[in-house]
PDB file of C-alpha atoms in Angstrom:
ATOM      1  CA  MET E   1       0.000   0.000   0.000  1.00 85.00           C
ATOM      2  CA  PRO E   2       1.510   3.352  -1.032  1.00 93.00           C
ATOM      3  CA  ASP E   3       1.962   6.106   1.532  1.00 94.00           C
ATOM      4  CA  ALA E   4       2.755   9.836   1.563  1.00 95.00           C
ATOM      5  CA  GLU E   5       6.474   9.234   1.023  1.00 96.00           C
ATOM      6  CA  ASP E   6       5.674   7.151  -2.077  1.00 97.00           C
ATOM      7  CA  VAL E   7       3.511  10.026  -3.368  1.00 97.00           C
ATOM      8  CA  ARG E   8       6.368  12.451  -2.787  1.00 97.00           C
ATOM      9  CA  ARG E   9       8.974  10.166  -4.401  1.00 97.00           C
ATOM     10  CA  ILE E  10       6.872   9.423  -7.490  1.00 97.00           C
ATOM     11  CA  ALA E  11       5.568  12.975  -7.969  1.00 97.00           C
ATOM     12  CA  LEU E  12       9.044  14.485  -7.682  1.00 97.00           C
ATOM     13  CA  SER E  13      10.389  11.960 -10.196  1.00 96.00           C
ATOM     14  CA  LEU E  14       8.171  13.504 -12.888  1.00 96.00           C
ATOM     15  CA  PRO E  15       9.910  16.153 -15.049  1.00 95.00           C
ATOM     16  CA  ASP E  16       9.961  19.760 -13.844  1.00 96.00           C
ATOM     17  CA  THR E  17       8.019  18.900 -10.683  1.00 97.00           C
ATOM     18  CA  THR E  18       8.430  20.798  -7.436  1.00 98.00           C
ATOM     19  CA  GLU E  19       6.876  20.483  -4.002  1.00 97.00           C
ATOM     20  CA  LYS E  20       5.409  23.529  -2.269  1.00 97.00           C
ATOM     21  CA  ILE E  21       3.408  23.901   0.939  1.00 95.00           C
ATOM     22  CA  ALA E  22       0.084  25.625   0.275  1.00 95.00           C
ATOM     23  CA  TRP E  23      -3.052  25.651   2.448  1.00 91.00           C
ATOM     24  CA  SER E  24      -0.915  23.923   5.115  1.00 91.00           C
ATOM     25  CA  MET E  25      -0.360  20.828   2.963  1.00 94.00           C
ATOM     26  CA  PRO E  26       2.174  19.559   0.443  1.00 96.00           C
ATOM     27  CA  THR E  27       1.310  20.334  -3.171  1.00 97.00           C
ATOM     28  CA  PHE E  28       3.099  19.160  -6.308  1.00 98.00           C
ATOM     29  CA  ARG E  29       3.450  21.364  -9.361  1.00 98.00           C
ATOM     30  CA  VAL E  30       4.734  20.956 -12.887  1.00 97.00           C
ATOM     31  CA  ALA E  31       6.147  24.147 -14.363  1.00 94.00           C
ATOM     32  CA  GLY E  32       4.403  25.962 -11.509  1.00 94.00           C
ATOM     33  CA  LYS E  33       0.946  24.467 -12.142  1.00 97.00           C
ATOM     34  CA  MET E  34      -0.521  22.261  -9.399  1.00 98.00           C
ATOM     35  CA  PHE E  35      -1.314  18.647 -10.276  1.00 98.00           C
ATOM     36  CA  ALA E  36      -1.496  16.913  -6.876  1.00 98.00           C
ATOM     37  CA  THR E  37      -1.958  17.639  -3.183  1.00 97.00           C
ATOM     38  CA  LEU E  38      -1.600  15.578  -0.006  1.00 96.00           C
ATOM     39  CA  PRO E  39      -4.608  16.593   2.148  1.00 91.00           C
ATOM     40  CA  GLU E  40      -6.336  14.663   4.972  1.00 77.00           C
ATOM     41  CA  GLU E  41      -3.196  14.265   7.059  1.00 87.00           C
ATOM     42  CA  GLU E  42      -1.488  12.716   4.033  1.00 90.00           C
ATOM     43  CA  THR E  43      -3.816   9.691   3.860  1.00 94.00           C
ATOM     44  CA  SER E  44      -5.170  10.666   0.447  1.00 96.00           C
ATOM     45  CA  ILE E  45      -4.199  12.634  -2.617  1.00 98.00           C
ATOM     46  CA  ALA E  46      -6.155  15.073  -4.726  1.00 98.00           C
ATOM     47  CA  VAL E  47      -5.373  14.958  -8.449  1.00 98.00           C
ATOM     48  CA  ARG E  48      -6.610  16.549 -11.654  1.00 97.00           C
ATOM     49  CA  CYS E  49      -9.271  14.501 -13.408  1.00 96.00           C
ATOM     50  CA  PRO E  50     -11.776  15.517 -16.088  1.00 94.00           C
ATOM     51  CA  LYS E  51     -15.214  15.757 -14.485  1.00 92.00           C
ATOM     52  CA  GLU E  52     -16.766  13.054 -16.691  1.00 91.00           C
ATOM     53  CA  GLU E  53     -14.005  10.568 -15.838  1.00 94.00           C
ATOM     54  CA  ARG E  54     -13.994  11.525 -12.182  1.00 95.00           C
ATOM     55  CA  ASP E  55     -17.726  10.889 -11.842  1.00 94.00           C
ATOM     56  CA  GLU E  56     -17.297   7.464 -13.451  1.00 95.00           C
ATOM     57  CA  LEU E  57     -14.393   6.635 -11.119  1.00 95.00           C
ATOM     58  CA  VAL E  58     -16.377   7.613  -8.027  1.00 97.00           C
ATOM     59  CA  LEU E  59     -19.368   5.515  -9.119  1.00 97.00           C
ATOM     60  CA  ALA E  60     -17.211   2.518 -10.033  1.00 97.00           C
ATOM     61  CA  GLU E  61     -14.929   2.574  -6.975  1.00 97.00           C
ATOM     62  CA  PRO E  62     -16.363   4.714  -4.165  1.00 97.00           C
ATOM     63  CA  GLY E  63     -14.008   3.133  -1.635  1.00 97.00           C
ATOM     64  CA  LYS E  64     -11.046   4.448  -3.602  1.00 98.00           C
ATOM     65  CA  PHE E  65     -12.239   7.726  -5.175  1.00 98.00           C
ATOM     66  CA  TRP E  66     -14.397  10.571  -3.899  1.00 97.00           C
ATOM     67  CA  ILE E  67     -15.085  14.227  -4.550  1.00 96.00           C
ATOM     68  CA  ALA E  68     -14.480  16.735  -1.774  1.00 94.00           C
ATOM     69  CA  ASP E  69     -17.362  19.180  -1.425  1.00 94.00           C
ATOM     70  CA  HIS E  70     -15.196  22.242  -2.039  1.00 93.00           C
ATOM     71  CA  GLU E  71     -13.778  20.658  -5.228  1.00 92.00           C
ATOM     72  CA  ALA E  72     -17.096  19.564  -6.742  1.00 93.00           C
ATOM     73  CA  SER E  73     -17.106  22.313  -9.370  1.00 95.00           C
ATOM     74  CA  PHE E  74     -13.464  21.690 -10.315  1.00 95.00           C
ATOM     75  CA  ALA E  75     -11.834  18.880 -12.281  1.00 96.00           C
ATOM     76  CA  TRP E  76     -10.222  17.202  -9.239  1.00 97.00           C
ATOM     77  CA  VAL E  77     -10.789  13.871  -7.515  1.00 98.00           C
ATOM     78  CA  ARG E  78      -9.545  12.473  -4.195  1.00 97.00           C
ATOM     79  CA  VAL E  79      -7.863   9.087  -3.934  1.00 98.00           C
ATOM     80  CA  ARG E  80      -7.512   7.072  -0.705  1.00 97.00           C
ATOM     81  CA  LEU E  81      -3.923   5.822  -0.515  1.00 97.00           C
ATOM     82  CA  THR E  82      -4.947   2.723   1.491  1.00 95.00           C
ATOM     83  CA  ALA E  83      -7.220   1.655  -1.387  1.00 97.00           C
ATOM     84  CA  LEU E  84      -4.468   1.652  -4.024  1.00 97.00           C
ATOM     85  CA  GLU E  85      -3.075  -1.688  -5.125  1.00 93.00           C
ATOM     86  CA  ASP E  86       0.575  -0.670  -5.417  1.00 95.00           C
ATOM     87  CA  ASP E  87       3.098   1.973  -6.446  1.00 95.00           C
ATOM     88  CA  GLY E  88       2.312   1.271 -10.102  1.00 94.00           C
ATOM     89  CA  GLU E  89      -1.290   2.351  -9.708  1.00 96.00           C
ATOM     90  CA  LEU E  90      -0.184   5.445  -7.783  1.00 97.00           C
ATOM     91  CA  ARG E  91       2.331   6.280 -10.510  1.00 96.00           C
ATOM     92  CA  ASP E  92      -0.339   5.958 -13.234  1.00 94.00           C
ATOM     93  CA  ILE E  93      -2.679   8.299 -11.325  1.00 96.00           C
ATOM     94  CA  LEU E  94       0.017  10.895 -10.634  1.00 97.00           C
ATOM     95  CA  ALA E  95       1.393  10.746 -14.180  1.00 95.00           C
ATOM     96  CA  ASP E  96      -2.093  11.212 -15.634  1.00 95.00           C
ATOM     97  CA  SER E  97      -2.629  14.278 -13.466  1.00 97.00           C
ATOM     98  CA  TRP E  98       0.865  15.549 -14.377  1.00 96.00           C
ATOM     99  CA  ARG E  99       0.016  15.259 -18.100  1.00 95.00           C
ATOM    100  CA  GLN E 100      -3.103  17.385 -17.572  1.00 94.00           C
ATOM    101  CA  ALA E 101      -1.073  20.196 -15.983  1.00 96.00           C
ATOM    102  CA  ALA E 102       2.186  19.967 -17.948  1.00 95.00           C
ATOM    103  CA  PRO E 103       2.918  22.554 -20.626  1.00 94.00           C
ATOM    104  CA  PRO E 104       3.122  21.399 -24.264  1.00 91.00           C
ATOM    105  CA  ARG E 105       6.943  21.595 -24.295  1.00 91.00           C
ATOM    106  CA  LEU E 106       7.123  18.915 -21.576  1.00 92.00           C
ATOM    107  CA  LEU E 107       4.415  16.768 -23.138  1.00 90.00           C
ATOM    108  CA  ASP E 108       6.345  16.883 -26.413  1.00 88.00           C
ATOM    109  CA  SER E 109       9.601  15.993 -24.641  1.00 90.00           C
ATOM    110  CA  TYR E 110       8.090  13.050 -22.722  1.00 88.00           C
ATOM    111  CA  PRO E 111       5.313  11.571 -24.928  1.00 82.00           C
ATOM    112  CA  GLU E 112       5.608   8.146 -23.321  1.00 76.00           C
ATOM    113  CA  LEU E 113       5.679   9.386 -19.747  1.00 76.00           C
ATOM    114  CA  GLY E 114       3.312   7.646 -17.458  1.00 51.00           C
ATOM    115  CA  LEU E 115       1.132   6.043 -20.081  1.00 53.00           C
ATOM    116  CA  PRO E 116      -0.876   3.332 -18.346  1.00 49.00           C
ATOM    117  CA  SER E 117       0.509  -0.114 -18.982  1.00 48.00           C
ATOM    118  CA  ALA E 118      -1.425  -2.309 -21.384  1.00 47.00           C
ATOM    119  CA  ASP E 119      -3.091  -5.240 -19.640  1.00 43.00           C
TER     120      ASP E 119
END
């Protein structure tokens, strides 16, 4: 089961990522744009996720994903770290959020980065 240190390690391994404390919690940013936070005493993460996909995730796996009330109108979803299978799943989630925030120059430089593995 991944924990906050795994989030930090994986997020900071993504290109041009920095960690910054904001709202009294760690946040991770690519080229200055936030793509992940560690709220809830670092037992969950909040990541970028298109609203349509996020709603499907929450319906399909409510024990893993949920929408915080104050984020309902934004394209973010919460993920319970204890519900994740392994570091690979965490990496896929963080990389997907990173891709949504990364500028085109980084996306062009790392086209293969974090693409979910084919099953």
